[in-house]
């Protein structure tokens, strides 16, 4: 009973909110703003039109905005002129070898479906050979992978045109619902003819009408999801972190600016937390089921760890390092071609208690190791340029050790929890799957450091150095198993790409290590 | 004592930790390159790997030994390392005594055995003598010989084992005195869909009943003789489709109509024998999960059922209409079916192709080859000549005649392959009383059989079967999709578990992540088979994991120990950890 009451209240409330964000004057942008909230069933989930448009436009054109237009506007343009979208040069293809194979003009990067169609006979053999390789458990070459992707783009567009890609009336079963698409066509017609005011009113009526048709539609979640994309919480968080890093680094001694830095950091962290919370609410699941989400969460843990250790040890530098690391990872992570869309899960990953704890623990350990890695860099740099007092050096080493300790416990516990989950899900605690094996390798290398430091067999320099070097095993566990080795049970979100950026990181890291080593051993005569 | 010091030293511990990390790095990279079975065989399942893990146990044990008698500040250390030891012992226990296997059940079916990793050879000699040879997860070193009859007269030897074998056909012109057996080799090509494939059509191929037909996309290609139209009386004379089973001793019988297959058990007269789990496959193919039907056309009809004897023993029986000799027996080897006469009347296979389908038909009549191509654009026909290319009329498909053979001799070659379709093949040779019977390849779906004066010798290859102390019946299977997609959001099975010894029956719904527990066995929902020909089947993983309690308690002990060691150390020791000089840890 209470539920129904609640629901009755919810709808007017939502409509009120909707009215709030879409002011009464009618122009294209206000109409588009309203259209963002149309519920769409796409990829197994009901989502706002905006999210559907973002995902589809990004897949086809390589970026969410096309010709500086918002994704929703692009999608409305195309939907109201479906045949025209066959002729529109908006399919991104920038791989020279594939263009050459398909006899397409090499200077262009965007093509229309009509242009590509005559080359289908050249594309299909590539797809077949790539499928043959996948059947034999081999990895297709880059040309074949690009061909597969182009095929996905073409198929998505084809399904968009045929109307299979998404459903505007979720769960259409009643005759009333079946009559609705004509209404939607009318709306698109209004949009095409430029009657934005009528279009906007029609859209509002549509949203109201569709709402009760399916239990899955929640206007609150749709509103939240639209807001999430508008707000860009993670980008602002990264900006806050980087700003606070700059302020902390340059104006350590000004109380005012230090306060501003801490405020920026706190603001960033709040946005970061808010963004994660929004994803959790929209998807009703923990935010760690693909590469992008785990990157954002790992980062959040690193920042949380930095804040906690800073409070616990009354240590400001850890915040400087933490904000740089978090901001940097966030920016760097956005360079990787990771899928940031909000999507549904395969059955085995759904709603499991152990899985949630397992993945959260493991990803948290990455966060701790990331923080240790960043602290290691600082320690090595300060030591190399003699900026350390003896006590500061000891303090810094102790911090690194403490963070590594935390990471080791987390990864150990996370790996065991993974075993518990596996045992609860398919009766096998341990199976030497590459991902679990690499988690074990990471756990082992950090265990070795813990043993050596605990028994004073290595000094602060090597502790810091290994915190930098061992992060490679974290990267391998986290990213490499899925993208480099490309095998095993944990490969739910397979994909390739981003290797170039990872290689850049590895190269920079190698240069850094060489520089530090040369400064320590070659630059000056060895001191006893 | 010196040795204990070395084995329990910190250097040895770090050495072990670092080398294990290095070994695992190598193994995962090799796994990426050569596949999971490779890594399992040469690393994780290998003997040396066990020895290596045992070294860990020894190191931990010795390092604890060195600290004896323990003091108060050792508690974290002791707990942590005792936890690791417990965990390792638990893993060992599971490794030695654990059971893991698969059970696939169609709706309405029941079973009391699971299929495990690895294969066994089942050897039947005359006189109902049965021997099984475990091929093991690590396959036998070949060739290997063994006696299989109690009087030492039958000798079987495994000549060759291919983990992924596939068959290729060799088709050649035979000598002039051979009976006619036409074959044509074609290269089909289409530029628009990028198709280019060379295929054979053979009138009679002893291994493939479909060798005269081929489906390519929507098109159907066939090789046949021009035949006079069938007269009506002949069609009517055919008996109605079904299975007739009669008991040889008493003559009592049962009739199963294929149009209305009963789901309950069917009694065979008053004999006390029953028939259960009857399934009919109009167009049977063998795949890794057993028989499936690939279409509703009765082009390769097969039936499968179980005969249950009065004591409850079961035997699965499979019969192919086109291959009456091709009997395969699975399950308990009691030879129940030998006490029955089984007749299988398949439905007639008239009108197997729809007329609207584009088709290409080849005729060989009196040494003359012609073809006929049917498409939406009409019919084309003409004579055939090797080496020439003809248009089909459907899309831009064309075919080139590579070879025309009138007396084809079809021979089969077994070759190793990398394709996923490759399956385990074992080459066997057998001899009886020193007289060789010959060599043959055995696959899961294809046993070898030799007739000898003393009765038949049959060798079958089967997945390793293990009986479990309960019967599991699948009542209903459901798959729930994400809205608007074919992608499963979850799937679940309603099952009934019955333990005949304890007379216990449990009814439960098994879901992903919601297993059924019974007497140390856990039954998990692992996957499903959806196949239009034979309905839905649910695949379960059945596992018994005796070491898991030790593993779990070991893990908890480690966690407690580590927290004591890292965070609560000051409460147990008056001196800080870093200043304990002689403590190697």
mmCIF file of N, CA and C in Angstrom, chain A residues 304-315 318 395 398-399 402 406, chain B residues 567:
data_model
loop_
_atom_site.group_PDB
_atom_site.id
_atom_site.type_symbol
_atom_site.label_atom_id
_atom_site.label_comp_id
_atom_site.label_asym_id
_atom_site.label_seq_id
_atom_site.Cartn_x
_atom_site.Cartn_y
_atom_site.Cartn_z
ATOM 1 N N UNK A 304 40.856 7.746 -1.049
ATOM 2 C CA UNK A 304 40.359 7.500 0.302
ATOM 3 C C UNK A 304 41.523 7.097 1.206
ATOM 4 N N UNK A 305 42.373 6.198 0.675
ATOM 5 C CA UNK A 305 43.544 5.745 1.440
ATOM 6 C C UNK A 305 44.436 6.931 1.781
ATOM 7 N N UNK A 306 44.682 7.804 0.786
ATOM 8 C CA UNK A 306 45.536 8.964 1.013
ATOM 9 C C UNK A 306 44.946 9.838 2.122
ATOM 10 N N UNK A 307 43.630 10.051 2.058
ATOM 11 C CA UNK A 307 42.975 10.881 3.073
ATOM 12 C C UNK A 307 43.109 10.257 4.462
ATOM 13 N N UNK A 308 42.857 8.944 4.537
ATOM 14 C CA UNK A 308 42.927 8.268 5.828
ATOM 15 C C UNK A 308 44.341 8.294 6.400
ATOM 16 N N UNK A 309 45.327 7.948 5.583
ATOM 17 C CA UNK A 309 46.707 7.928 6.062
ATOM 18 C C UNK A 309 47.168 9.337 6.429
ATOM 19 N N UNK A 310 46.697 10.329 5.655
ATOM 20 C CA UNK A 310 47.077 11.709 5.953
ATOM 21 C C UNK A 310 46.552 12.118 7.331
ATOM 22 N N UNK A 311 45.328 11.710 7.616
ATOM 23 C CA UNK A 311 44.755 12.023 8.915
ATOM 24 C C UNK A 311 45.462 11.256 10.029
ATOM 25 N N UNK A 312 45.711 9.975 9.770
ATOM 26 C CA UNK A 312 46.268 9.081 10.776
ATOM 27 C C UNK A 312 47.690 9.481 11.143
ATOM 28 N N UNK A 313 48.477 9.855 10.129
ATOM 29 C CA UNK A 313 49.890 10.150 10.375
ATOM 30 C C UNK A 313 50.185 11.649 10.356
ATOM 31 N N UNK A 314 49.133 12.461 10.264
ATOM 32 C CA UNK A 314 49.308 13.925 10.203
ATOM 33 C C UNK A 314 50.359 14.274 9.153
ATOM 34 N N UNK A 315 50.166 13.728 7.957
ATOM 35 C CA UNK A 315 51.180 13.842 6.914
ATOM 36 C C UNK A 315 50.549 14.501 5.686
ATOM 37 N N UNK A 318 51.383 13.107 1.639
ATOM 38 C CA UNK A 318 50.626 11.983 1.076
ATOM 39 C C UNK A 318 49.406 12.491 0.318
ATOM 40 N N UNK A 395 59.978 8.564 7.787
ATOM 41 C CA UNK A 395 58.519 8.693 7.801
ATOM 42 C C UNK A 395 57.931 8.249 6.467
ATOM 43 N N UNK A 398 58.155 4.538 6.003
ATOM 44 C CA UNK A 398 57.196 3.855 6.850
ATOM 45 C C UNK A 398 55.794 3.917 6.230
ATOM 46 N N UNK A 399 55.493 5.072 5.648
ATOM 47 C CA UNK A 399 54.194 5.229 4.991
ATOM 48 C C UNK A 399 54.052 4.261 3.820
ATOM 49 N N UNK A 402 53.451 0.891 5.078
ATOM 50 C CA UNK A 402 52.095 0.743 5.602
ATOM 51 C C UNK A 402 51.072 0.572 4.479
ATOM 52 N N UNK A 406 48.734 -2.701 3.568
ATOM 53 C CA UNK A 406 47.284 -2.665 3.373
ATOM 54 C C UNK A 406 46.909 -3.324 2.047
ATOM 55 N N UNK B 567 48.948 -4.950 12.735
ATOM 56 C CA UNK B 567 48.311 -3.820 13.384
ATOM 57 C C UNK B 567 48.232 -3.902 14.906
#
